[in-house]
Coordinates of N, CA and C in Angstrom, one line a residue:
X14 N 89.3 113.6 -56.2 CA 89.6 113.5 -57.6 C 88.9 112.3 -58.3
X15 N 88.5 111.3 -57.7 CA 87.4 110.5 -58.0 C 86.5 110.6 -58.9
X16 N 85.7 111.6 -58.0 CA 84.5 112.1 -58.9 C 85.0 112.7 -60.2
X17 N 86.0 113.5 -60.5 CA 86.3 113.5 -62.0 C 86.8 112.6 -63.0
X18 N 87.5 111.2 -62.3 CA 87.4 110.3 -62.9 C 86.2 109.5 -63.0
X19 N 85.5 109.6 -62.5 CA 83.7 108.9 -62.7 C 83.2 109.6 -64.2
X20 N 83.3 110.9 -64.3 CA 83.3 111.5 -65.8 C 83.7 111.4 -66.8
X21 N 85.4 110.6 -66.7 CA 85.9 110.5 -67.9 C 85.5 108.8 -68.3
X22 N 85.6 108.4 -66.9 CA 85.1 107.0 -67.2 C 83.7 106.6 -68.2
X23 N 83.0 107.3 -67.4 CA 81.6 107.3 -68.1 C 81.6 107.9 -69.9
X24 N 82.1 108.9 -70.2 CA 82.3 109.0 -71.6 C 83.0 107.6 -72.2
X25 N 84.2 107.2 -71.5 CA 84.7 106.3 -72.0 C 84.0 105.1 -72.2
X26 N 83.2 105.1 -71.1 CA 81.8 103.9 -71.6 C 81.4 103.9 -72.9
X27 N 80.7 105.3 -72.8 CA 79.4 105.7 -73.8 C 80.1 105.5 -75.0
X28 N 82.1 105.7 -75.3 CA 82.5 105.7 -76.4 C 82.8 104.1 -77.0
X29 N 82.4 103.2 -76.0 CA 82.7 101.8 -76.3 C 81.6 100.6 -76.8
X30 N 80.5 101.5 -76.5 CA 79.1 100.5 -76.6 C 78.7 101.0 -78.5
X31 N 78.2 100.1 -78.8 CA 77.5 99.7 -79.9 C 76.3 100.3 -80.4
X32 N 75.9 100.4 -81.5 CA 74.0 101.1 -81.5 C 73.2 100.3 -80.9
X33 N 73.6 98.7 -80.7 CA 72.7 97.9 -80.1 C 72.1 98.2 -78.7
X34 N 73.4 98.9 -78.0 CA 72.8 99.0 -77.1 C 72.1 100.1 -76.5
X35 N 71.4 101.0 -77.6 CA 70.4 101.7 -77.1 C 70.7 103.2 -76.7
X36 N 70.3 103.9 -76.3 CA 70.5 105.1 -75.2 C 71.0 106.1 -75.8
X37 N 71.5 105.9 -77.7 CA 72.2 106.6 -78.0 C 72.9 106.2 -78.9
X38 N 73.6 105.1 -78.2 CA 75.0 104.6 -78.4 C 75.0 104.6 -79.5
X39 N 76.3 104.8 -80.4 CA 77.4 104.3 -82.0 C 76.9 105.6 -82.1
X40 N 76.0 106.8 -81.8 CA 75.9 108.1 -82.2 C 76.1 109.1 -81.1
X41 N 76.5 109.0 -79.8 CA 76.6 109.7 -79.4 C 78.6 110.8 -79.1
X42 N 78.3 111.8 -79.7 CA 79.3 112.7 -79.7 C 80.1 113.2 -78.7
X43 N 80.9 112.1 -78.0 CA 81.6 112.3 -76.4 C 82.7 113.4 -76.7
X44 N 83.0 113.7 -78.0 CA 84.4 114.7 -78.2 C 83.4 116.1 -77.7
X45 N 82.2 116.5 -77.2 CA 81.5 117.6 -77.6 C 80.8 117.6 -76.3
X46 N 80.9 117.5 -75.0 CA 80.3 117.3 -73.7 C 79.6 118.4 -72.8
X47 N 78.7 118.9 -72.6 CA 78.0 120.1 -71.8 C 78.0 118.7 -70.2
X48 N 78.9 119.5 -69.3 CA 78.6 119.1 -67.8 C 78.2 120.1 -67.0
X49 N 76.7 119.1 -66.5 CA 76.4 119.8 -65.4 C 76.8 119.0 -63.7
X50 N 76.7 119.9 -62.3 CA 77.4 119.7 -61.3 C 76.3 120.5 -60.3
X51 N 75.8 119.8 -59.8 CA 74.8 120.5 -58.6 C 75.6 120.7 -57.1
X52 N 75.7 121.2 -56.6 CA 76.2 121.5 -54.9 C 77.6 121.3 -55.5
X53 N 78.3 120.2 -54.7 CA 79.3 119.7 -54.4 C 79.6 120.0 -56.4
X54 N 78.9 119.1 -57.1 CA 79.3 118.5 -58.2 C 79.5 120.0 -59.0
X55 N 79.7 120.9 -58.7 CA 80.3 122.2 -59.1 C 82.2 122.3 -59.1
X56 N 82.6 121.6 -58.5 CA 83.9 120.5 -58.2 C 84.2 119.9 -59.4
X57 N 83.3 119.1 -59.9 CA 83.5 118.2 -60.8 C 83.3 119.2 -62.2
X58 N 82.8 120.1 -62.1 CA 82.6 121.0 -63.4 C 84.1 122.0 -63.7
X59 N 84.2 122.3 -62.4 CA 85.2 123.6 -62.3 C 86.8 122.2 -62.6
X60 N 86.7 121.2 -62.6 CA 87.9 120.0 -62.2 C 87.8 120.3 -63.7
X61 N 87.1 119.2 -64.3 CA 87.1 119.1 -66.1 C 87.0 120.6 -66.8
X62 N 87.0 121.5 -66.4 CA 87.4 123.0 -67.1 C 88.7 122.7 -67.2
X63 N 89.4 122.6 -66.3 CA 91.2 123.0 -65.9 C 91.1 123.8 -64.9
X64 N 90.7 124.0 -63.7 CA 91.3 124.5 -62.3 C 92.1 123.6 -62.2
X65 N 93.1 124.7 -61.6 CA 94.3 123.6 -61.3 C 94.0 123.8 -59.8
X66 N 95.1 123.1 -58.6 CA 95.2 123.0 -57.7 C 95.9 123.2 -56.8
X67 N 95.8 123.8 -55.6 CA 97.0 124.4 -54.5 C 97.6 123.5 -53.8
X68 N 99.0 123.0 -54.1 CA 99.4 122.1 -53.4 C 99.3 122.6 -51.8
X69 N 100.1 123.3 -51.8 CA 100.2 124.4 -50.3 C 99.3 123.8 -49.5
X70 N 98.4 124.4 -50.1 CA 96.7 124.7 -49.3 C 95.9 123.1 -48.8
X71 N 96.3 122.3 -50.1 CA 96.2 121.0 -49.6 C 96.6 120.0 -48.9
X72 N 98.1 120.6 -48.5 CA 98.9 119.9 -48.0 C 98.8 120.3 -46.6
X73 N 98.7 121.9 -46.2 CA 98.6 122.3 -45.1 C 97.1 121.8 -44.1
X74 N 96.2 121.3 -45.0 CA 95.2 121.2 -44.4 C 95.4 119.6 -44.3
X75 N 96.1 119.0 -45.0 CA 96.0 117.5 -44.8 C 97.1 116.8 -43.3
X76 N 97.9 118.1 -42.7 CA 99.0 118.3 -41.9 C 98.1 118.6 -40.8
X77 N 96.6 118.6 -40.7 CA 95.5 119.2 -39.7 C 94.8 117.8 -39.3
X78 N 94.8 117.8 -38.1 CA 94.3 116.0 -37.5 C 92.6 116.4 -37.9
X79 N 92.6 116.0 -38.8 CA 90.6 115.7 -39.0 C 90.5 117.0 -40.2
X80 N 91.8 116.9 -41.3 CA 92.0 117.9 -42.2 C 90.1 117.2 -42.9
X81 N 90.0 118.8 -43.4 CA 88.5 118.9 -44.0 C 88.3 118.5 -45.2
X82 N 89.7 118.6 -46.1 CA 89.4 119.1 -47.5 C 89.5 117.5 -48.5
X83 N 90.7 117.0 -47.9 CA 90.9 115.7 -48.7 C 91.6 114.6 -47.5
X84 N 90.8 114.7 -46.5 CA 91.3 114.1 -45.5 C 91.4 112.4 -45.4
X85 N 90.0 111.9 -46.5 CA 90.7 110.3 -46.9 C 92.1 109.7 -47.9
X86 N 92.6 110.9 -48.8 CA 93.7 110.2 -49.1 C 94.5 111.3 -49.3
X87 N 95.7 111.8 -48.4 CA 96.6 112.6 -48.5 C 97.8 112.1 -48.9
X88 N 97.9 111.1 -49.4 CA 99.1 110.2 -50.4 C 99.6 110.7 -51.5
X89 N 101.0 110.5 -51.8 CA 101.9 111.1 -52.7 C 101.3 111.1 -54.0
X90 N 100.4 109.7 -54.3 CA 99.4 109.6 -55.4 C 98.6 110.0 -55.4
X91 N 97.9 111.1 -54.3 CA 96.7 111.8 -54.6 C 97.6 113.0 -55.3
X92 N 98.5 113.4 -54.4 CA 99.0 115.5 -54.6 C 99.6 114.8 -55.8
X93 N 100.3 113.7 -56.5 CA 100.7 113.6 -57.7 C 99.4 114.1 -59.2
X94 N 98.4 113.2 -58.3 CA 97.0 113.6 -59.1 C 96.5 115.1 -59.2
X95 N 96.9 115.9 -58.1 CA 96.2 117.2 -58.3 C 97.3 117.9 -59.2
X96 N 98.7 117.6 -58.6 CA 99.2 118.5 -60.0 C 99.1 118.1 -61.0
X97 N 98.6 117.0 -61.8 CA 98.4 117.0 -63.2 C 97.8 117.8 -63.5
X98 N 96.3 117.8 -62.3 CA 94.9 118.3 -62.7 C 93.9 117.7 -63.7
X99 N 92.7 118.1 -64.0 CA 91.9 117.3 -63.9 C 91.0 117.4 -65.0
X100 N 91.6 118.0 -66.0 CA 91.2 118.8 -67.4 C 90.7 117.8 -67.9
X101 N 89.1 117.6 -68.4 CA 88.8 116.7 -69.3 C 88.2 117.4 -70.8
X102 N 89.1 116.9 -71.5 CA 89.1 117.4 -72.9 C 88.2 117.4 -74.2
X103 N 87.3 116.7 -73.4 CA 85.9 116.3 -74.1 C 84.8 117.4 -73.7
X104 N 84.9 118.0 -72.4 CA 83.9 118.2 -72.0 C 84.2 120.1 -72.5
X105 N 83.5 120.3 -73.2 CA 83.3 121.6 -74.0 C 83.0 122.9 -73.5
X106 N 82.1 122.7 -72.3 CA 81.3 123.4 -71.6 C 80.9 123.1 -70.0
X107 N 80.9 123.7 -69.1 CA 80.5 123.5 -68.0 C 79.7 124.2 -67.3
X108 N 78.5 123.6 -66.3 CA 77.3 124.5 -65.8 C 77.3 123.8 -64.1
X109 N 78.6 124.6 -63.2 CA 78.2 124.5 -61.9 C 76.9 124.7 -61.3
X110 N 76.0 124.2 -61.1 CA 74.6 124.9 -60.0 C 74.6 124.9 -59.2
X111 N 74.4 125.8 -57.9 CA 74.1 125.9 -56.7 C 75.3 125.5 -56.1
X112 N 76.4 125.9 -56.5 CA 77.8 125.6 -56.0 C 79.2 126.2 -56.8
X113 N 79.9 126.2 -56.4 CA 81.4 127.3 -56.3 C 82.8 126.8 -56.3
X114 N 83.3 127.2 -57.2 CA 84.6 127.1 -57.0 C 84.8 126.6 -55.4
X115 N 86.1 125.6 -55.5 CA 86.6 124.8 -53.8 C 87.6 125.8 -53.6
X116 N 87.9 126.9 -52.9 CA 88.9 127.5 -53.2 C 90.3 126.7 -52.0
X117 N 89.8 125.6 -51.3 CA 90.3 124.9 -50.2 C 91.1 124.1 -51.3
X118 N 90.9 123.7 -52.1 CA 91.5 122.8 -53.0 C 92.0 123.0 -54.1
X119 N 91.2 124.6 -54.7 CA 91.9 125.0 -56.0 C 92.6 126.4 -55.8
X120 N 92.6 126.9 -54.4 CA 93.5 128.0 -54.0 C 92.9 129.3 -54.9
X121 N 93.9 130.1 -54.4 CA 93.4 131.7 -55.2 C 93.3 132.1 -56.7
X122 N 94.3 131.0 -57.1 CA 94.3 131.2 -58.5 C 94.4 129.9 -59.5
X123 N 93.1 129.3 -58.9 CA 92.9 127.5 -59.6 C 92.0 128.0 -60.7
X124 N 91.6 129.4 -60.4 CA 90.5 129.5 -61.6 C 91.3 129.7 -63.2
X125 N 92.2 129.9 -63.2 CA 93.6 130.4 -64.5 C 93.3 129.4 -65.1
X126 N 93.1 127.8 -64.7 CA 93.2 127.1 -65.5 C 92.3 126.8 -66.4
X127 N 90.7 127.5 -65.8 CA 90.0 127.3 -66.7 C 89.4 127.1 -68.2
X128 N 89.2 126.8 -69.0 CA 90.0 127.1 -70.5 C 88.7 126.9 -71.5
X129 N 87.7 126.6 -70.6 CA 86.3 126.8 -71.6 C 84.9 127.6 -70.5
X130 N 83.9 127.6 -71.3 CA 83.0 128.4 -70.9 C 82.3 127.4 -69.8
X131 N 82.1 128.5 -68.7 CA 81.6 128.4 -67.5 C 80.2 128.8 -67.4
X132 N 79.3 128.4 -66.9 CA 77.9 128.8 -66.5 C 77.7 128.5 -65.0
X133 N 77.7 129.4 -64.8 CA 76.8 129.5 -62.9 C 75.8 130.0 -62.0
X134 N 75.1 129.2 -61.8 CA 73.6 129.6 -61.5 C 73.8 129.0 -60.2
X135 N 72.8 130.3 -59.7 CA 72.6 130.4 -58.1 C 71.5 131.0 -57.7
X136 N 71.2 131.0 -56.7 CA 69.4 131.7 -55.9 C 69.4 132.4 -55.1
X137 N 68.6 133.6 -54.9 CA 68.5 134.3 -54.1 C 68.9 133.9 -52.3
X138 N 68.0 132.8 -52.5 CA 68.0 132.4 -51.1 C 69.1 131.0 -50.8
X139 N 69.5 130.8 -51.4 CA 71.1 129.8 -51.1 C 72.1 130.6 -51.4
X140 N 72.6 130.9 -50.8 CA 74.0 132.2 -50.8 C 74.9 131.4 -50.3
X141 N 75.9 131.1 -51.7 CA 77.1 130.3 -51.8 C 78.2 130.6 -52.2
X142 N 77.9 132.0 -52.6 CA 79.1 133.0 -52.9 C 79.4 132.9 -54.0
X143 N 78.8 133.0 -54.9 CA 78.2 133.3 -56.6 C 78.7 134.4 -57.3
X144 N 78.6 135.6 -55.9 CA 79.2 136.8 -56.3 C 80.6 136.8 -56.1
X145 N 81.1 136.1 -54.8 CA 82.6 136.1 -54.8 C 83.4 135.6 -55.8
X146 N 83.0 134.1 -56.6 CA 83.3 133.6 -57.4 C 83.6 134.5 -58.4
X147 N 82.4 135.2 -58.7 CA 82.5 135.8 -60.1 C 83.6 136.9 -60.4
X148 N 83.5 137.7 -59.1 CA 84.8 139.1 -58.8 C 86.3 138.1 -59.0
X149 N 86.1 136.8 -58.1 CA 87.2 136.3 -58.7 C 87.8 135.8 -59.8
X150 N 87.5 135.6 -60.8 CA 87.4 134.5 -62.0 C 88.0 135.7 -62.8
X151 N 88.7 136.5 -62.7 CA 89.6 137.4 -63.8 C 89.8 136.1 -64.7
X152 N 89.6 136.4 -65.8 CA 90.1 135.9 -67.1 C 89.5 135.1 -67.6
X153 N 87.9 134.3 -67.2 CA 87.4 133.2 -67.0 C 86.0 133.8 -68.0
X154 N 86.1 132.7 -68.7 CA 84.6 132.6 -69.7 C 83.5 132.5 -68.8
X155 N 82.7 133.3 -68.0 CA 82.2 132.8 -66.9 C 80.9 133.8 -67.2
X156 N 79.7 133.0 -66.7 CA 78.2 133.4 -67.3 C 77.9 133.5 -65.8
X157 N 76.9 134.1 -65.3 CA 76.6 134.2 -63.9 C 75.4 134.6 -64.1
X158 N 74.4 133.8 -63.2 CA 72.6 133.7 -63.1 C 72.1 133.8 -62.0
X159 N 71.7 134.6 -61.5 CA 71.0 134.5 -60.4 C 69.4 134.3 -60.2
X160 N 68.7 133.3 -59.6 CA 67.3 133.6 -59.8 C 66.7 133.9 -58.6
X161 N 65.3 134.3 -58.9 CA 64.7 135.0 -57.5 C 64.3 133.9 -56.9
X162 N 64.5 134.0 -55.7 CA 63.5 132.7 -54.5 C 64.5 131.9 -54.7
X163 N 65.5 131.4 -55.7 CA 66.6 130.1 -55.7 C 66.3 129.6 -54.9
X164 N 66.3 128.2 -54.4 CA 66.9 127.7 -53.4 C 68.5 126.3 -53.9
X165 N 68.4 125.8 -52.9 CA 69.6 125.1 -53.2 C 68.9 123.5 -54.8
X166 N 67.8 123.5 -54.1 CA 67.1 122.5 -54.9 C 66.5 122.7 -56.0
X167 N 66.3 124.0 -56.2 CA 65.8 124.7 -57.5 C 66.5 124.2 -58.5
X168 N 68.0 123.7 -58.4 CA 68.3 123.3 -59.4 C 68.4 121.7 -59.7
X169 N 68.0 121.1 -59.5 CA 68.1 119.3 -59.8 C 67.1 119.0 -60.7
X170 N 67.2 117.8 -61.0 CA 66.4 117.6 -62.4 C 64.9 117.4 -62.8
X171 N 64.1 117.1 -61.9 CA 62.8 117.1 -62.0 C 62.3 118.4 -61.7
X172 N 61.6 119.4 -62.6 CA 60.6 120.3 -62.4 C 59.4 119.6 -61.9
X173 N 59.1 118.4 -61.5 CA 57.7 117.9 -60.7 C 58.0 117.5 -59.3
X174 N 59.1 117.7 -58.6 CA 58.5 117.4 -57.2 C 58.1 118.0 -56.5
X175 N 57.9 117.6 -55.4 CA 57.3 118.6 -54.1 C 58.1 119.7 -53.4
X176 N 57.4 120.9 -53.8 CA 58.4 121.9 -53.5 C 59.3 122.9 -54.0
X177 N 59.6 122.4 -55.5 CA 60.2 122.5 -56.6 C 59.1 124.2 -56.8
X178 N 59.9 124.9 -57.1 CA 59.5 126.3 -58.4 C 59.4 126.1 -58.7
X179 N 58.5 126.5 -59.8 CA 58.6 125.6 -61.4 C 59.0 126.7 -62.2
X180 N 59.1 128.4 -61.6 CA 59.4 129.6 -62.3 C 60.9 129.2 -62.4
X181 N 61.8 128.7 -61.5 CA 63.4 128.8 -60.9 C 63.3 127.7 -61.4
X182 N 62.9 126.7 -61.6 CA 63.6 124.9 -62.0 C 63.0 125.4 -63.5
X183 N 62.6 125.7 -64.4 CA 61.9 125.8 -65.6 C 63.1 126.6 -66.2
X184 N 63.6 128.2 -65.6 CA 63.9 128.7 -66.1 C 66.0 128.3 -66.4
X185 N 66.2 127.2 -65.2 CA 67.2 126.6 -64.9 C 67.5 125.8 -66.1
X186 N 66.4 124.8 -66.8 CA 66.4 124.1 -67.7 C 66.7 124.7 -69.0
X187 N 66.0 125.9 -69.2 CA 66.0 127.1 -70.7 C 67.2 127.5 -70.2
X188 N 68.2 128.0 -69.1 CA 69.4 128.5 -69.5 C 70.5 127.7 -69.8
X189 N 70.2 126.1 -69.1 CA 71.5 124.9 -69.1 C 71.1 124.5 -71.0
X190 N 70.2 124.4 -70.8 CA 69.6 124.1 -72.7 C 70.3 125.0 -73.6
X191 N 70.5 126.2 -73.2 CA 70.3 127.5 -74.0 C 72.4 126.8 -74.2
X192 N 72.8 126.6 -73.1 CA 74.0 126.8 -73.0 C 74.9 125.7 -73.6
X193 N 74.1 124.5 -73.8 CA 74.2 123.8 -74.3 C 74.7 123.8 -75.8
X194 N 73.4 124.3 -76.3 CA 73.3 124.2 -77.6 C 73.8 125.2 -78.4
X195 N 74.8 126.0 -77.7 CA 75.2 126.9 -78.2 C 76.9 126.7 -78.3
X196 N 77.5 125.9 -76.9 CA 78.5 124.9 -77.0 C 78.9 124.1 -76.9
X197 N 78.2 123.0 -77.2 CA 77.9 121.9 -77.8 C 77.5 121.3 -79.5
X198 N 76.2 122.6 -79.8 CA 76.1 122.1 -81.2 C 76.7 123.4 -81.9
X199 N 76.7 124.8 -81.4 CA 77.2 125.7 -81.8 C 76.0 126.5 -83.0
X200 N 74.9 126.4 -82.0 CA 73.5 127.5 -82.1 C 74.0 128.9 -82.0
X201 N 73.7 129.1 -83.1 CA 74.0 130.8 -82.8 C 73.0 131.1 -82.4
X202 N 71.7 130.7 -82.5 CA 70.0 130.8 -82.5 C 69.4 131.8 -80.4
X203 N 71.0 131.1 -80.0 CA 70.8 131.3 -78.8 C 71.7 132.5 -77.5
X204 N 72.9 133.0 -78.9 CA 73.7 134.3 -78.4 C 73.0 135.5 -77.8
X205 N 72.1 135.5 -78.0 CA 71.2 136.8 -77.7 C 70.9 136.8 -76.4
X206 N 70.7 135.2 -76.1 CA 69.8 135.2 -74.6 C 71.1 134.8 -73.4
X207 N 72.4 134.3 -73.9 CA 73.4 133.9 -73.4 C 74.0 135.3 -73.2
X208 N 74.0 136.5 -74.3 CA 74.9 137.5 -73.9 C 74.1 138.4 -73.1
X209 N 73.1 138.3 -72.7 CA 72.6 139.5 -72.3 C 71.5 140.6 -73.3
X210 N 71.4 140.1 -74.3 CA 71.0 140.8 -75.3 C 69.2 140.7 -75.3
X211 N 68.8 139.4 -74.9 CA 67.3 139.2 -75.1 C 66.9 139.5 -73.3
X212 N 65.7 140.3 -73.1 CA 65.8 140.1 -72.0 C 65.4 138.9 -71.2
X213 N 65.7 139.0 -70.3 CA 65.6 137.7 -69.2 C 64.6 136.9 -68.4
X214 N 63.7 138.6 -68.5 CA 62.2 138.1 -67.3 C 62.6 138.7 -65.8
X215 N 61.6 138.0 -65.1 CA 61.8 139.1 -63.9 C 62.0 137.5 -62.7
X216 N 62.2 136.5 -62.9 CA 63.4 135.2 -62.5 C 64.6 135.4 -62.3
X217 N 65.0 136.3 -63.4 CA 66.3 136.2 -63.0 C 66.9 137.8 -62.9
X218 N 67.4 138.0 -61.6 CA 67.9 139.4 -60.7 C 69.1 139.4 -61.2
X219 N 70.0 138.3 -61.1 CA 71.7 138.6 -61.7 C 72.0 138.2 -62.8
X220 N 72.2 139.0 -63.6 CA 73.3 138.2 -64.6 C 74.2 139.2 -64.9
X221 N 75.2 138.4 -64.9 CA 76.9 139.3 -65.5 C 77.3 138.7 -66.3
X222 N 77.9 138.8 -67.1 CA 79.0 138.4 -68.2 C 80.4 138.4 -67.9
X223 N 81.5 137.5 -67.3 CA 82.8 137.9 -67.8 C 83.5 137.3 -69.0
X224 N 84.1 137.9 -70.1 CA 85.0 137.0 -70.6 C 86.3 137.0 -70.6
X225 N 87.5 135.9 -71.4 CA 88.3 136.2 -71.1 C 89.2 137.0 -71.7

């Protein structure tokens, strides 16, 4: 749960600094947040939506000698923490990459809590269960991208390193942008290519739509 407090913290920074200090700051719009979450950090996306969490499921595994899931702090103040849950109310929008719902932590039906729009991109060749996710997510504002060749690294932030697609990391950038700017600044400019309506190119093999 950490890591989603690293999120709220960090807005809370951004909301305390001055124009002096550069980067933005006295103008930047923390009530209006587009998060992105690579691997793991798809946790931290699905956390600040509102998945809520299985106590059950966390407690049963924390009752497991070398439990997997939250095995550094199984304390009354951690499971206190999960049932609040982890909703951060700034953050408008969310774009897991190359990662999935924890269902070890947010159980069968952590996805309910969800309460804004979801974007999830994944790759042909990193199979993380993108499709499972999606059949699961009944009710869920949930965008689903699949690109050809993906790999796990297609999605991180430099289209110049070694290795990198620049078809799959280029077109990664135009859909997290696209999604951005649509909830975030509230571009209509870009409903077309979000719903399905503009075609996509031949990068990207899956896309679904669910809403809720």
């Amino acid at each position: 749960y950490a890591r989603a407090f690293d999120v709220s913290e960090t807005l809370n920074y951004l909301e305390k600094l001055d124009a002096a200090a550069g980067f933005g700051a006295g103008v930047v719009d923390t009530q209006h947040t587009l998060l992105l979450g690579h691997s793991f950090g798809a946790h931290n996306c699905w956390s600040a939506a509102g998945a809520t969490f299985d106590a059950a499921t966390i407690l049963a595994d924390c009752a497991e000698e070398g439990g997997t899931i939250v095995k550094d702090d199984c304390s009354d103040v951690a499971m206190a923490v999960f049932a609040k849950g982890l909703a951060e109310p700034r953050v408008v929008a969310a774009a897991p990459l190359a990662g999935t719902m924890h269902r070890g932590l947010n159980g069968p039906l952590g996805h309910e809590g969800a309460k804004i729009p979801v974007l999830s991109m994944s790759g042909t060749k990193d199979l993380i269960g993108a499709d499972k996710q999606f059949d699961e997510c009944i009710g869920c504002d949930l965008t689903w991208v699949e690109l050809k060749d993906g790999t796990h690294q297609s999605f991180a932030l430099s289209c110049n390193a070694p290795g990198k697609n620049e078809k799959t990391c280029s077109t990664t950038m135009a859909w997290t942008l696209a999604f951005g700017r649509r909830h975030v600044l509230g571009d209509a400019g870009v409903v077309d290519m979000l719903e399905g309506v503009k075609p996509h190119g031949d990068v990207v093999v899956t896309y679904k739509r669910r809403k809720p």
